[in-house]
PDB file of C-alpha atoms in Angstrom:
ATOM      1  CA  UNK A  27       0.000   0.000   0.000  1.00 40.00           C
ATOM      2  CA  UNK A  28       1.339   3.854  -0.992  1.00 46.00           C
ATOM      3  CA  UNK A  29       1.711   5.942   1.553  1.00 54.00           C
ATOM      4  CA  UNK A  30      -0.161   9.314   1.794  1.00 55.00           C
ATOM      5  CA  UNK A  31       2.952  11.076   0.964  1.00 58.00           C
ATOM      6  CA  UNK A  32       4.290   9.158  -1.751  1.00 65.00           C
ATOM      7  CA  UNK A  33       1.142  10.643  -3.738  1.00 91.00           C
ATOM      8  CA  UNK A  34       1.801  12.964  -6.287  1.00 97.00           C
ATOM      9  CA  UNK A  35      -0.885  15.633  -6.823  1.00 97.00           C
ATOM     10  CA  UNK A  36      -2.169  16.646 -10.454  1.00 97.00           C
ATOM     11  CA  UNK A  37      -4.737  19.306 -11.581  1.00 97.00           C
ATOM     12  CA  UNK A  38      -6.429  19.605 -14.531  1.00 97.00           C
ATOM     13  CA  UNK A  39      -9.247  21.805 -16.330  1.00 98.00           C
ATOM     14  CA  UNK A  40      -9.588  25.471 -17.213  1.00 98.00           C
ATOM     15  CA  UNK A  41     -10.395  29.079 -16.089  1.00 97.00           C
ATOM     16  CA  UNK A  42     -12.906  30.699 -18.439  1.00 98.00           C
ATOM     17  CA  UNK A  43     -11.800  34.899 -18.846  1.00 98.00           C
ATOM     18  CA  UNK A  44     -14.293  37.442 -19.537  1.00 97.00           C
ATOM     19  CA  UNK A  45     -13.367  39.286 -22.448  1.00 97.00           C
ATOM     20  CA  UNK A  46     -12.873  42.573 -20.583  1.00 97.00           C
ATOM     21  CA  UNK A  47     -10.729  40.754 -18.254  1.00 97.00           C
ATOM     22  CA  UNK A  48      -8.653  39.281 -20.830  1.00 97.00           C
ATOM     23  CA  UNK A  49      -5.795  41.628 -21.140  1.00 97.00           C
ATOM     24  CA  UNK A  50      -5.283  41.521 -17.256  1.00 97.00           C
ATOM     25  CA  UNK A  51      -5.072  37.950 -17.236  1.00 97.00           C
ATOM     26  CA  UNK A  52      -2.492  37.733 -19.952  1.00 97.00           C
ATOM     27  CA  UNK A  53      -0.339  40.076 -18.856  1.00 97.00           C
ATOM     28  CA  UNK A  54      -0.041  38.806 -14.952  1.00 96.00           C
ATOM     29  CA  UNK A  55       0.368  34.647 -16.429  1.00 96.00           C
ATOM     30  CA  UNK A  56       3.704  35.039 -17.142  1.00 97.00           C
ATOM     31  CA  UNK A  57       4.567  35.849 -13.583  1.00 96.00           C
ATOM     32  CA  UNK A  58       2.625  33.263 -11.773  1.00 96.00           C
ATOM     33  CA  UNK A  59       3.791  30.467 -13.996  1.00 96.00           C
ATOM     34  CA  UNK A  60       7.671  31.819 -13.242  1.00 97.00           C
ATOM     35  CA  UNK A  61       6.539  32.010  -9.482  1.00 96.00           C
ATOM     36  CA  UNK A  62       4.582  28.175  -9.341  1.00 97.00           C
ATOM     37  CA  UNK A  63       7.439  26.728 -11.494  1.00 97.00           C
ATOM     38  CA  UNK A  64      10.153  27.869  -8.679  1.00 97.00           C
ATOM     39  CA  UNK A  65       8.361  26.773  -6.130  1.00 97.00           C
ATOM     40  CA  UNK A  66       9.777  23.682  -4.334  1.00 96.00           C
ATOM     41  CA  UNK A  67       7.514  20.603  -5.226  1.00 97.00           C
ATOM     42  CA  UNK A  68       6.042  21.445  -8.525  1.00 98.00           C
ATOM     43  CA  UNK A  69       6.931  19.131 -11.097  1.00 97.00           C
ATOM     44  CA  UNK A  70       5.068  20.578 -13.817  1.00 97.00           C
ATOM     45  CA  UNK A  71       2.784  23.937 -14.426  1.00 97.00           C
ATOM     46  CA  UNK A  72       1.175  24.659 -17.870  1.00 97.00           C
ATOM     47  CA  UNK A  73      -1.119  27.033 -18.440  1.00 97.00           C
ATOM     48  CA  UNK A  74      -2.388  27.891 -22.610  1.00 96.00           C
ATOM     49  CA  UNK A  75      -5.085  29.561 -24.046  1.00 96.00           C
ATOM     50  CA  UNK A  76      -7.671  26.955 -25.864  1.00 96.00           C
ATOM     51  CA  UNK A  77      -8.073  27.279 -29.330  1.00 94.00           C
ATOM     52  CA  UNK A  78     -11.665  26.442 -29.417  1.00 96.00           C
ATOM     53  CA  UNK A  79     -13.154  28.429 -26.833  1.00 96.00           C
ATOM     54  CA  UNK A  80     -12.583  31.808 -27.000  1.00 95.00           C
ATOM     55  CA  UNK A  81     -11.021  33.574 -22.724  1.00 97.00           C
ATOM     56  CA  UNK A  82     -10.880  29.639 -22.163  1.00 98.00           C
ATOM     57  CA  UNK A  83      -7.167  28.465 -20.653  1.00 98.00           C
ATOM     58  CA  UNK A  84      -6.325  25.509 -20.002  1.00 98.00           C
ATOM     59  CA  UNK A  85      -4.810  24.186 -16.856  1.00 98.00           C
ATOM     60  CA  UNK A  86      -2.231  21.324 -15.841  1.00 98.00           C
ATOM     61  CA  UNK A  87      -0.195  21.167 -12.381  1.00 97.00           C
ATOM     62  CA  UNK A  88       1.506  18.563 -11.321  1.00 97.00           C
ATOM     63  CA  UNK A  89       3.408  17.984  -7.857  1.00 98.00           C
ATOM     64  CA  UNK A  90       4.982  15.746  -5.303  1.00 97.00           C
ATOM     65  CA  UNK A  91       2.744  15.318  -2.882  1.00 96.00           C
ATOM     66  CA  UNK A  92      -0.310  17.128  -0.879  1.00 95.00           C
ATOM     67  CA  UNK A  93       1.979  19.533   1.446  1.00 96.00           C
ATOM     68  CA  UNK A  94       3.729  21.212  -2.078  1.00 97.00           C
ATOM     69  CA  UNK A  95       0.278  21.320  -3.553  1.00 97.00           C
ATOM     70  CA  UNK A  96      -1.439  22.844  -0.689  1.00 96.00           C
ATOM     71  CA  UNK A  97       1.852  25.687  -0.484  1.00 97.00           C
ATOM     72  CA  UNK A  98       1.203  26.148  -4.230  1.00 96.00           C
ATOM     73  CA  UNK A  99      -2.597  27.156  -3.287  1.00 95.00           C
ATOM     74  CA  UNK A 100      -1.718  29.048  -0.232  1.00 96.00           C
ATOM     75  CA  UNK A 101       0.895  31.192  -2.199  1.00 95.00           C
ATOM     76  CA  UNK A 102      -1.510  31.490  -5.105  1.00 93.00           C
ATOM     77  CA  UNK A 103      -4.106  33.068  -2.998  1.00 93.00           C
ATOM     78  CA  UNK A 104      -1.747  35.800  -1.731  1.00 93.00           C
ATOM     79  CA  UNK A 105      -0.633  36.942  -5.083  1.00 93.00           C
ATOM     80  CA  UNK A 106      -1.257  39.450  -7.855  1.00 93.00           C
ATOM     81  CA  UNK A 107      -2.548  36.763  -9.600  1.00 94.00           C
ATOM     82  CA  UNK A 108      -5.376  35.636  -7.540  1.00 94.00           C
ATOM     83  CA  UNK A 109      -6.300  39.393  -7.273  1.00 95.00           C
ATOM     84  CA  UNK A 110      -6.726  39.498 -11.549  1.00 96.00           C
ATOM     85  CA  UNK A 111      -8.360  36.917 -11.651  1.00 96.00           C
ATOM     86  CA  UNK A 112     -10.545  36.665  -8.226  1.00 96.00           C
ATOM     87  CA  UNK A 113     -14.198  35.920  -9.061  1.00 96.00           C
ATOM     88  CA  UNK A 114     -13.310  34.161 -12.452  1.00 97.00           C
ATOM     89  CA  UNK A 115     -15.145  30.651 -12.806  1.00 93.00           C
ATOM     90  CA  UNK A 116     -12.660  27.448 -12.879  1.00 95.00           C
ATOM     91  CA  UNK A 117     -13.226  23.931 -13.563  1.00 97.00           C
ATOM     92  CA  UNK A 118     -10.514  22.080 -12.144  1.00 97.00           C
ATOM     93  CA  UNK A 119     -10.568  18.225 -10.985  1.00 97.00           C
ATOM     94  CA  UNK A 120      -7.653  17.309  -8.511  1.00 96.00           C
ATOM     95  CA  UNK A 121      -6.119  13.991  -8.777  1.00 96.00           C
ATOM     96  CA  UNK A 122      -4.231  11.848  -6.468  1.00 95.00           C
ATOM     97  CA  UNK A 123      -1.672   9.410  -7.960  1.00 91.00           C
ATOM     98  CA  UNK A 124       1.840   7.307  -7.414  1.00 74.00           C
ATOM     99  CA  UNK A 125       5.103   8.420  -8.224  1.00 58.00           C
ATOM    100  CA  UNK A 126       5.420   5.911 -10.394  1.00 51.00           C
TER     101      UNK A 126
END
C-alpha cells in the first residue's frame, strides 16, 4: 500500500476569462507560472489559451505530494494573480496518484 505522501498531486481543467478581463489575465500569467514553477515541489505547471473556446485556458499542475500542492494554493491566494483573476469561474478536478 502507498503511503499518503508518496502521492503525487495533479490538476487539470480550465479558467474561463471574460473578455474585458482578458488583457489583465495575460499580462499577470507570465509571472505566476515563473513564481509556481520555482516553487519547491512542482513538477510541472502549464497554463495555454484553448483554441476552441474563446477567454478559455487551459490548466495542468503537477506535484509531489499534498503539502507542495497545498503551499502552491496558499501562495496562489496571496498573489497578484489571484487578485486578476478573483471571481473568475474554474473547472478544475484534482487527482491523487503514485510516483510511479
Amino acid at each position: 500500500m502507498t503511503e499518503l505522501q508518496d502521492l503525487r498531486i495533479f490538476l487539470e481543467g480550465h479558467i474561463d476569462v471574460p473578455p474585458e478581463r482578458l488583457e489583465q489575465v495575460r499580462a499577470a500569467l507570465p509571472e505566476h507560472i515563473r513564481l509556481t514553477l520555482a516553487e519547491p515541489g512542482c513538477l510541472s505547471f502549464q497554463v495555454s489559451e484553448s483554441g476552441d473556446v474563446a477567454g478559455r485556458f487551459m490548466v495542468s499542475e503537477a506535484f509531489v505530494d499534498r503539502a507542495a500542492f497545498d503551499a502552491h494554493q496558499q501562495r496562489a491566494k496571496a498573489s497578484a494573480w489571484f487578485d486578476v483573476t478573483v471571481g473568475i469561474p474554474r473547472d478544475y478536478a484534482v487527482r491523487v496518484g503514485s510516483r510511479r
